[in-house]
Short mmCIF file of C-alpha atoms and ligand atoms in Angstrom, two decimals:
data_model
loop_
_atom_site.label_atom_id
_atom_site.label_comp_id
_atom_site.label_asym_id
_atom_site.label_seq_id
_atom_site.Cartn_x
_atom_site.Cartn_y
_atom_site.Cartn_z
CA MET A 902 -23.20 -31.27 11.01
CA MET A 903 -21.34 -28.42 9.23
CA ARG A 904 -18.06 -29.89 10.48
CA GLU A 905 -18.80 -33.31 8.94
CA GLU A 906 -20.04 -31.72 5.73
CA ILE A 907 -16.78 -29.77 5.33
CA ILE A 908 -14.67 -32.84 6.08
CA SER A 909 -16.54 -34.90 3.53
CA GLN A 910 -16.40 -32.09 0.94
CA ALA A 911 -12.61 -31.94 1.51
CA GLN A 912 -12.37 -35.70 0.98
CA THR A 913 -14.10 -35.45 -2.38
CA LEU A 914 -11.33 -32.99 -3.34
CA GLY A 915 -8.60 -35.39 -2.16
CA ILE A 916 -7.91 -33.58 1.13
CA THR A 917 -7.83 -35.75 4.24
CA GLU A 918 -5.74 -33.53 6.54
CA ILE A 919 -8.16 -30.90 7.82
CA GLY A 920 -8.91 -29.34 11.21
CA PHE A 921 -10.59 -26.38 12.91
CA VAL A 922 -9.18 -23.60 15.10
CA ASP A 923 -10.79 -21.00 17.35
CA PRO A 924 -9.29 -17.68 16.11
CA HIS A 925 -8.84 -16.52 19.72
CA ASP A 926 -6.28 -19.32 20.17
CA LEU A 927 -4.04 -18.26 17.30
CA ALA A 928 -0.97 -16.10 17.47
CA CYS A 929 -0.77 -13.52 14.72
CA ARG A 930 1.84 -11.49 12.98
CA LYS A 931 2.25 -7.99 14.35
CA PRO A 932 0.98 -5.51 11.76
CA ASP A 933 4.29 -3.60 11.63
CA SER A 934 6.51 -6.64 11.15
CA SER A 935 7.01 -8.75 8.08
CA HIS A 936 8.21 -11.90 9.83
CA ALA A 937 7.81 -11.78 13.60
CA PHE A 938 4.67 -13.14 15.16
CA SER A 939 3.23 -12.06 18.45
CA ASN A 940 1.93 -14.79 20.68
CA GLU A 941 0.01 -12.30 22.81
CA SER A 942 -2.22 -10.87 20.11
CA SER A 943 -4.74 -12.56 17.89
CA SER A 944 -6.12 -9.30 16.55
CA GLY A 945 -4.76 -10.00 13.06
CA VAL A 946 -7.46 -12.59 12.39
CA PHE A 947 -10.09 -10.05 13.35
CA ASP A 948 -8.49 -7.44 11.11
CA ILE A 949 -9.13 -9.84 8.28
CA MET A 950 -12.68 -10.66 9.41
CA THR A 951 -14.10 -8.73 12.35
CA ASP A 952 -16.58 -11.47 13.27
CA ALA A 953 -14.27 -14.45 12.58
CA LYS A 954 -15.40 -17.56 14.46
CA THR A 955 -13.37 -20.41 12.96
CA ILE A 956 -10.22 -21.01 10.95
CA ILE A 957 -10.48 -24.10 8.79
CA VAL A 958 -6.95 -25.38 8.19
CA PHE A 959 -5.98 -28.03 5.64
CA LEU A 960 -2.80 -29.52 4.22
CA THR A 961 -1.84 -30.45 0.68
CA GLY A 962 0.99 -32.98 0.39
CA TYR A 963 3.45 -31.90 -2.32
CA LEU A 964 6.17 -34.57 -2.52
CA PRO A 965 6.45 -35.70 -6.17
CA HIS A 966 7.95 -38.99 -7.41
CA GLU A 967 10.65 -37.13 -9.34
CA THR A 968 13.33 -35.19 -7.47
CA PRO A 969 14.33 -31.81 -8.90
CA GLU A 970 18.05 -31.30 -9.58
CA ASN A 971 18.74 -27.72 -8.52
CA LEU A 972 15.54 -26.29 -7.08
CA SER A 973 13.41 -27.04 -4.08
CA VAL A 974 10.72 -29.68 -4.38
CA TYR A 975 8.04 -27.17 -3.37
CA ALA A 976 8.71 -25.07 -6.47
CA ALA A 977 8.84 -27.85 -9.08
CA GLY A 978 5.08 -28.13 -9.55
CA LYS A 979 2.42 -25.50 -10.15
CA ASP A 980 2.37 -22.51 -7.81
CA TYR A 981 0.82 -23.74 -4.57
CA HIS A 982 -0.74 -20.36 -3.78
CA ALA A 983 -3.16 -20.74 -6.68
CA VAL A 984 -3.59 -24.51 -6.35
CA CYS A 985 -4.44 -24.38 -2.63
CA ARG A 986 -6.71 -21.38 -3.08
CA GLU A 987 -8.79 -23.25 -5.64
CA ILE A 988 -9.06 -26.27 -3.33
CA ALA A 989 -9.96 -23.96 -0.43
CA GLU A 990 -12.83 -22.45 -2.40
CA GLY A 991 -14.14 -25.96 -3.03
CA ILE A 992 -13.80 -27.01 0.60
CA ALA A 993 -15.59 -23.86 1.78
CA GLN A 994 -18.68 -24.49 -0.35
CA PRO A 995 -20.87 -25.86 2.49
CA VAL A 996 -20.07 -22.64 4.38
CA THR A 997 -20.50 -20.14 1.52
CA GLN A 998 -23.68 -21.83 0.28
CA ARG A 999 -25.27 -21.02 3.64
CA GLY A 1000 -24.31 -17.37 3.32
CA PHE A 1001 -21.30 -17.28 5.66
CA ASP A 1002 -18.22 -15.24 4.71
CA ILE A 1003 -14.80 -16.69 4.01
CA LYS A 1004 -11.29 -15.29 3.55
CA ILE A 1005 -8.55 -17.58 2.29
CA GLN A 1006 -4.89 -17.38 3.31
CA VAL A 1007 -2.14 -19.44 1.71
CA ASP A 1008 1.28 -18.09 2.67
CA ASN A 1009 0.13 -14.55 2.00
CA GLY A 1010 -1.28 -13.03 5.16
CA CYS A 1011 -0.88 -12.33 8.83
CA LEU A 1012 -1.78 -15.73 10.27
CA ASN A 1013 1.01 -17.95 11.50
CA GLU A 1014 0.09 -20.96 9.44
CA ARG A 1015 2.32 -23.51 11.19
CA THR A 1016 0.80 -22.61 14.54
CA ALA A 1017 -2.69 -22.75 12.99
CA ALA A 1018 -1.99 -26.24 11.64
CA LYS A 1019 -0.60 -27.35 14.98
CA LEU A 1020 -3.71 -26.10 16.80
CA ALA A 1021 -5.89 -27.79 14.19
CA GLY A 1022 -4.40 -31.14 15.21
CA LEU A 1023 -2.65 -31.64 11.86
CA GLY A 1024 0.83 -32.36 13.18
CA ILE A 1025 3.66 -31.43 15.47
CA ILE A 1026 6.34 -28.75 15.07
CA GLY A 1027 9.81 -30.19 14.46
CA LYS A 1028 13.14 -28.77 15.54
CA ASN A 1029 13.53 -27.63 11.94
CA GLY A 1030 10.47 -25.41 12.47
CA PHE A 1031 8.24 -27.44 10.18
CA LEU A 1032 4.73 -28.64 10.76
CA ILE A 1033 5.23 -32.39 10.46
CA ASN A 1034 2.13 -34.35 9.53
CA LYS A 1035 1.66 -38.09 10.03
CA LYS A 1036 0.79 -38.74 6.40
CA TYR A 1037 2.86 -36.22 4.42
CA GLY A 1038 5.70 -35.52 6.85
CA SER A 1039 6.80 -31.91 6.44
CA TYR A 1040 6.24 -31.98 2.67
CA CYS A 1041 2.90 -30.25 2.97
CA PHE A 1042 1.58 -26.77 2.33
CA ILE A 1043 -0.77 -25.19 4.82
CA ALA A 1044 -3.93 -23.32 3.81
CA CYS A 1045 -6.33 -21.42 6.06
CA ILE A 1046 -9.97 -20.47 5.52
CA ILE A 1047 -11.23 -17.85 7.97
CA THR A 1048 -14.99 -17.85 8.38
CA ASN A 1049 -17.71 -16.35 10.56
CA CYS A 1050 -19.37 -19.76 10.76
CA LYS A 1051 -18.87 -21.32 14.21
CA ILE A 1052 -17.43 -24.85 14.03
CA GLU A 1053 -16.23 -26.95 16.94
CA LYS A 1054 -12.45 -26.72 17.28
CA SER A 1055 -9.99 -29.62 16.92
CA LYS A 1056 -7.60 -30.90 19.56
CA PRO A 1057 -3.86 -30.31 18.98
CA LEU A 1058 -1.79 -33.50 18.77
CA ALA A 1059 0.50 -34.36 21.65
CA GLY A 1060 4.11 -35.34 20.93
CA GLU A 1061 7.36 -33.98 19.64
CA CYS A 1062 9.83 -34.70 16.86
CA LEU A 1063 12.66 -37.20 17.46
CA LYS A 1064 15.08 -34.42 18.40
CA CYS A 1065 17.89 -36.22 16.55
CA GLY A 1066 19.49 -32.89 15.57
CA LEU A 1067 20.13 -33.95 11.94
CA CYS A 1068 18.35 -30.88 10.59
CA GLU A 1069 20.66 -28.64 12.61
CA SER A 1070 23.88 -30.39 11.72
CA PHE A 1071 23.14 -30.63 7.98
CA CYS A 1072 21.81 -27.07 7.60
CA PRO A 1073 24.28 -25.41 5.16
CA GLY A 1074 24.03 -22.01 6.86
CA GLY A 1075 23.81 -23.06 10.49
CA ALA A 1076 20.43 -21.29 10.49
CA LEU A 1077 18.90 -23.74 12.94
CA SER A 1078 20.28 -23.76 16.41
CA GLY A 1079 18.34 -24.89 19.46
CA ALA A 1080 15.06 -23.05 19.60
CA SER A 1081 16.04 -20.25 17.25
CA PHE A 1082 16.02 -19.81 13.49
CA ASP A 1083 18.28 -17.28 11.76
CA GLU A 1084 16.52 -16.44 8.55
CA SER A 1085 19.53 -14.50 7.21
CA ARG A 1086 21.56 -17.73 7.20
CA CYS A 1087 18.84 -19.84 5.57
CA ALA A 1088 19.65 -20.81 1.97
CA SER A 1089 15.99 -20.65 1.07
CA TYR A 1090 15.89 -17.00 2.13
CA ILE A 1091 19.22 -16.25 0.42
CA THR A 1092 18.06 -17.69 -2.92
CA GLN A 1093 15.12 -15.26 -2.82
CA LYS A 1094 17.10 -12.25 -1.72
CA LYS A 1095 17.65 -9.44 -4.24
CA GLY A 1096 20.97 -7.74 -4.99
CA VAL A 1097 24.59 -8.79 -4.68
CA LEU A 1098 25.25 -11.57 -2.16
CA THR A 1099 28.06 -11.44 0.39
CA SER A 1100 30.80 -14.06 0.22
CA GLU A 1101 29.25 -15.80 3.24
CA GLU A 1102 25.84 -15.92 1.52
CA LYS A 1103 27.51 -17.32 -1.62
CA ARG A 1104 29.19 -19.98 0.48
CA ILE A 1105 25.84 -21.02 1.99
CA LEU A 1106 24.20 -21.08 -1.44
CA ASN A 1107 26.99 -23.25 -2.85
CA LYS A 1108 26.63 -25.67 0.04
CA SER A 1109 22.88 -25.96 -0.54
CA LYS A 1110 23.49 -26.64 -4.29
CA SER A 1111 20.09 -25.10 -5.02
CA ALA A 1112 19.25 -22.17 -7.28
CA TRP A 1113 15.85 -21.74 -5.62
CA GLY A 1114 14.73 -22.77 -2.12
CA CYS A 1115 16.31 -25.40 0.09
CA ASP A 1116 15.07 -28.79 1.28
CA ILE A 1117 18.03 -30.07 3.29
CA CYS A 1118 16.43 -29.88 6.76
CA GLN A 1119 13.46 -31.80 5.37
CA ARG A 1120 15.49 -34.32 3.36
CA VAL A 1121 17.55 -35.43 6.36
CA CYS A 1122 14.62 -35.59 8.78
CA PRO A 1123 13.81 -39.20 9.72
CA MET A 1124 10.18 -38.20 10.24
CA ASN A 1125 9.92 -37.81 6.46
CA LYS A 1126 11.05 -41.38 5.79
CA ASN A 1127 7.56 -42.65 5.04
CA ALA A 1128 6.08 -39.40 3.74
CA GLU A 1129 3.38 -40.12 1.17
CA TYR A 1130 3.68 -38.78 -2.34
CA THR A 1131 1.32 -36.04 -3.38
CA ASN A 1132 -2.13 -36.95 -4.71
CA ILE A 1133 -2.46 -33.55 -6.40
CA HIS A 1134 -1.78 -33.57 -10.15
CA ALA A 1135 -0.62 -29.94 -10.15
CA PHE A 1136 2.26 -30.97 -7.85
CA SER A 1137 3.18 -34.20 -9.62
CA GLU A 1138 2.90 -33.45 -13.35
CA ASN A 1139 4.72 -31.09 -15.75
CA LEU A 1140 7.42 -30.48 -13.19
CA VAL A 1141 10.33 -28.11 -13.65
CA LEU A 1142 13.23 -30.31 -12.55
CA ARG A 1143 16.13 -28.07 -13.46
CA LEU A 1144 16.66 -24.33 -13.62
CA SER A 1145 19.16 -23.06 -16.19
CA HIS A 1146 20.27 -19.84 -17.86
CA GLU A 1147 17.79 -19.15 -20.64
CA ASP A 1148 18.28 -16.75 -23.49
CA ILE A 1149 14.96 -14.99 -22.98
CA SER A 1150 13.96 -11.59 -21.61
CA GLY A 1151 12.75 -11.05 -18.04
CA ARG A 1152 9.26 -10.49 -19.39
CA GLU A 1153 9.32 -13.74 -21.38
CA PHE A 1154 10.61 -15.56 -18.31
CA ARG A 1155 7.72 -14.27 -16.21
CA ARG A 1156 5.24 -15.26 -18.91
CA LYS A 1157 6.77 -18.73 -19.38
CA TYR A 1158 6.81 -19.46 -15.65
CA ALA A 1159 3.77 -17.43 -14.56
CA ASP A 1160 2.27 -20.51 -12.90
CA ARG A 1161 5.43 -21.39 -10.90
CA ALA A 1162 6.31 -20.36 -7.37
CA PHE A 1163 9.94 -19.55 -8.31
CA SER A 1164 9.07 -16.85 -10.85
CA TRP A 1165 7.88 -14.01 -8.61
CA ARG A 1166 11.39 -12.68 -7.92
CA GLY A 1167 12.21 -12.57 -11.60
CA LYS A 1168 14.89 -13.96 -13.87
CA GLY A 1169 17.76 -11.83 -12.52
CA VAL A 1170 17.81 -13.44 -9.08
CA ILE A 1171 17.74 -16.98 -10.48
CA ASP A 1172 20.47 -16.15 -13.03
CA ARG A 1173 22.58 -14.72 -10.19
CA ASN A 1174 22.11 -17.92 -8.15
CA LEU A 1175 22.96 -20.11 -11.15
CA SER A 1176 26.12 -18.07 -11.82
CA ILE A 1177 27.22 -18.55 -8.21
CA LEU A 1178 26.57 -22.30 -8.41
CA ASN A 1179 28.48 -22.45 -11.71
CA GLY A 1180 31.44 -20.69 -10.06
CA LYS A 1181 31.05 -17.61 -12.29
CA GLU A 1182 30.38 -15.14 -9.45
C1 B12 B 2170 8.47 -15.84 6.06
C2 B12 B 2170 8.39 -17.28 5.61
C3 B12 B 2170 9.56 -17.88 5.20
C4 B12 B 2170 10.93 -17.22 5.38
C5 B12 B 2170 11.32 -17.39 6.86
C6 B12 B 2170 10.96 -18.78 7.40
C7 B12 B 2170 10.84 -18.91 8.91
N1 B12 B 2170 11.11 -20.10 9.41
O1 B12 B 2170 10.52 -17.98 9.62
C8 B12 B 2170 11.81 -18.03 4.39
C9 B12 B 2170 11.90 -17.30 3.07
C10 B12 B 2170 13.22 -18.33 4.86
C11 B12 B 2170 10.97 -19.29 4.23
C12 B12 B 2170 11.50 -20.45 3.76
C13 B12 B 2170 10.77 -21.61 3.65
N2 B12 B 2170 9.44 -21.75 3.74
CO1 B12 B 2170 8.27 -20.36 4.40
N3 B12 B 2170 7.04 -19.19 5.14
C14 B12 B 2170 7.17 -18.00 5.62
C15 B12 B 2170 5.80 -17.49 6.15
C16 B12 B 2170 5.22 -16.51 5.13
C17 B12 B 2170 5.90 -16.85 7.53
C18 B12 B 2170 6.74 -17.70 8.51
C19 B12 B 2170 7.31 -16.85 9.61
O2 B12 B 2170 7.60 -15.70 9.47
N4 B12 B 2170 7.49 -17.45 10.73
C20 B12 B 2170 7.99 -16.78 11.90
C21 B12 B 2170 8.40 -17.88 12.86
C22 B12 B 2170 8.78 -17.20 14.17
O3 B12 B 2170 7.27 -18.70 13.02
P1 B12 B 2170 7.21 -20.22 12.48
O4 B12 B 2170 8.47 -20.67 11.89
O5 B12 B 2170 6.00 -20.28 11.61
O6 B12 B 2170 7.13 -21.02 13.84
C23 B12 B 2170 6.07 -20.89 14.76
C24 B12 B 2170 5.44 -22.24 15.00
O7 B12 B 2170 6.39 -23.27 14.76
C25 B12 B 2170 5.02 -22.10 16.45
N5 B12 B 2170 5.35 -23.25 17.30
C26 B12 B 2170 6.51 -23.85 17.55
N6 B12 B 2170 6.36 -24.82 18.43
C27 B12 B 2170 5.05 -24.81 18.77
C28 B12 B 2170 4.35 -25.60 19.65
C29 B12 B 2170 2.98 -25.34 19.83
C30 B12 B 2170 2.24 -26.15 20.81
C31 B12 B 2170 2.31 -24.33 19.05
C32 B12 B 2170 0.86 -24.06 19.20
C33 B12 B 2170 3.05 -23.58 18.15
C34 B12 B 2170 4.40 -23.82 18.04
O8 B12 B 2170 5.68 -21.01 17.03
C35 B12 B 2170 6.63 -20.52 16.12
C36 B12 B 2170 6.79 -19.03 16.37
O9 B12 B 2170 5.56 -18.34 16.33
C37 B12 B 2170 4.99 -18.83 6.26
C38 B12 B 2170 3.49 -18.67 6.01
C39 B12 B 2170 2.77 -18.07 7.20
N7 B12 B 2170 2.09 -16.98 6.99
O10 B12 B 2170 2.83 -18.60 8.30
C40 B12 B 2170 5.69 -19.74 5.21
C41 B12 B 2170 5.84 -21.21 5.53
C42 B12 B 2170 6.30 -21.36 6.95
N8 B12 B 2170 6.92 -21.61 4.63
C43 B12 B 2170 6.80 -22.81 4.16
C44 B12 B 2170 7.76 -23.47 3.35
C45 B12 B 2170 7.29 -24.71 2.60
C46 B12 B 2170 9.07 -22.97 3.24
C47 B12 B 2170 10.29 -23.66 2.63
C48 B12 B 2170 10.32 -25.15 2.86
C49 B12 B 2170 10.43 -23.42 1.13
C50 B12 B 2170 11.71 -24.05 0.57
N9 B12 B 2170 11.72 -25.35 0.30
O11 B12 B 2170 12.67 -23.38 0.38
C51 B12 B 2170 11.42 -22.90 3.34
C52 B12 B 2170 11.83 -23.58 4.67
C53 B12 B 2170 12.75 -22.81 5.54
C54 B12 B 2170 12.62 -23.16 7.00
N10 B12 B 2170 13.56 -23.98 7.52
O12 B12 B 2170 11.68 -22.75 7.70
C55 B12 B 2170 5.52 -23.47 4.64
C56 B12 B 2170 5.84 -24.50 5.74
C57 B12 B 2170 4.95 -25.74 5.68
C58 B12 B 2170 5.25 -26.67 6.84
N11 B12 B 2170 4.89 -27.93 6.63
O13 B12 B 2170 5.73 -26.29 7.89
C59 B12 B 2170 4.68 -22.20 5.14
C60 B12 B 2170 3.73 -22.47 6.30
C61 B12 B 2170 3.88 -21.70 3.90
C62 B12 B 2170 2.66 -22.58 3.57
N12 B12 B 2170 1.48 -21.99 3.46
O14 B12 B 2170 2.71 -23.77 3.40
N13 B12 B 2170 9.68 -19.10 4.62
S1 SF4 B 2171 15.74 -33.89 11.75
FE1 SF4 B 2171 15.47 -34.75 13.82
S2 SF4 B 2171 15.53 -32.94 15.16
FE2 SF4 B 2171 15.18 -32.18 13.09
S3 SF4 B 2171 12.94 -32.00 12.91
FE3 SF4 B 2171 13.52 -34.03 12.12
S4 SF4 B 2171 13.32 -35.39 13.89
FE4 SF4 B 2171 13.37 -33.31 14.70
S1 SF4 B 2172 15.88 -24.61 4.45
FE1 SF4 B 2172 18.08 -25.18 4.23
S2 SF4 B 2172 19.25 -23.41 4.94
FE2 SF4 B 2172 17.10 -23.11 5.61
S3 SF4 B 2172 17.04 -23.94 7.69
FE3 SF4 B 2172 16.53 -25.66 6.33
S4 SF4 B 2172 18.49 -26.66 5.85
FE4 SF4 B 2172 18.94 -24.67 6.75
#
């Protein structure tokens, strides 16, 4: 009953990709580590909500019709953290109206969201590390709603990616190899990194041709061939399609782009990346 109500509430908000996870099944980030996840412990969910009973997981497709020139597709539209949070609050209404608690996580907490989405039956994990969904391919954000309302869990999908290896061979940093992922060689990570870049990092950034983020391992993936465009206006309208040096202060930059996912690191990092791409560094 609650399950169906949540699914239908999600549909009214344009969300079709939704599933449910038992928190005991989910691996969580170790409290002392910023990136590594422990598959043995699920305590992180219960640190967020001691009596957590379900994680509602949903996807928002973000592929727009227009392709940005020198930034990642995910950052062209409005900041997904805020957009997905608002949708999550709407989806959770049947739960909150009955007095249950919720906590929302969109890329900002201890839950391993790709694993959560996999367990929720929303897709498979590709060799490029992405959660690949039938409808949106890998061009989807993942949002989690933790609640103390008990809802029957979903079944994970069987199957694997095509294992064609294109993501590995086209990766500008060689960050993807076999089962491992070397974050320090990922252009997406490098474009967000503060400080002076090494010559190797500059080389990777130049190969990616992007001043913010990187989409290469998604662009080459054949499983994205029929990915549907986003149905969310915030990801398809008023896009920033090109980053450039702007004669404004850091504060003005933050104000101008406050609603964009590329602004949190500040103007300096983007200017540095643009200088490298323009051959000036
Ligand atoms: C830290 C982080 C980064 C770091 C490091 C990324 C990394 N791969 O570790 C950096 C800055 C590089 C980064 C970049 C990007 N990120 Co990021 N990132 C995160 C964050 C916050 C944590 C990810 C993490 O540390 N993972 C650690 C590794 C070990 O885990 P994992 O890659 O998630 O893989 C696990 C699953 O695949 C699972 N798994 C694998 N096979 C199987 C099979 C089964 C059966 C099961 C159950 C599980 C399972 O086990 C793996 C290990 O635990 C998550 C949000 C979150 N809290 O989960 C977003 C997240 C992964 N990022 C996301 C995105 C969109 C990006 C970028 C595309 C942005 C861009 N265009 O530049 C790039 C892509 C880079 C890449 N190739 O992964 C999305 C991915 C959506 C999707 N469809 O998969 C997430 C989920 C955010 C969100 N809410 O939507 N990111
Ligand atoms: S490019 Fe090929 S190997 Fe990589 S995730 Fe896509 S299907 Fe899998
Ligand atoms: S985002 Fe770019 S650099 Fe990072 S793993 Fe994918 S292709 Fe490689």
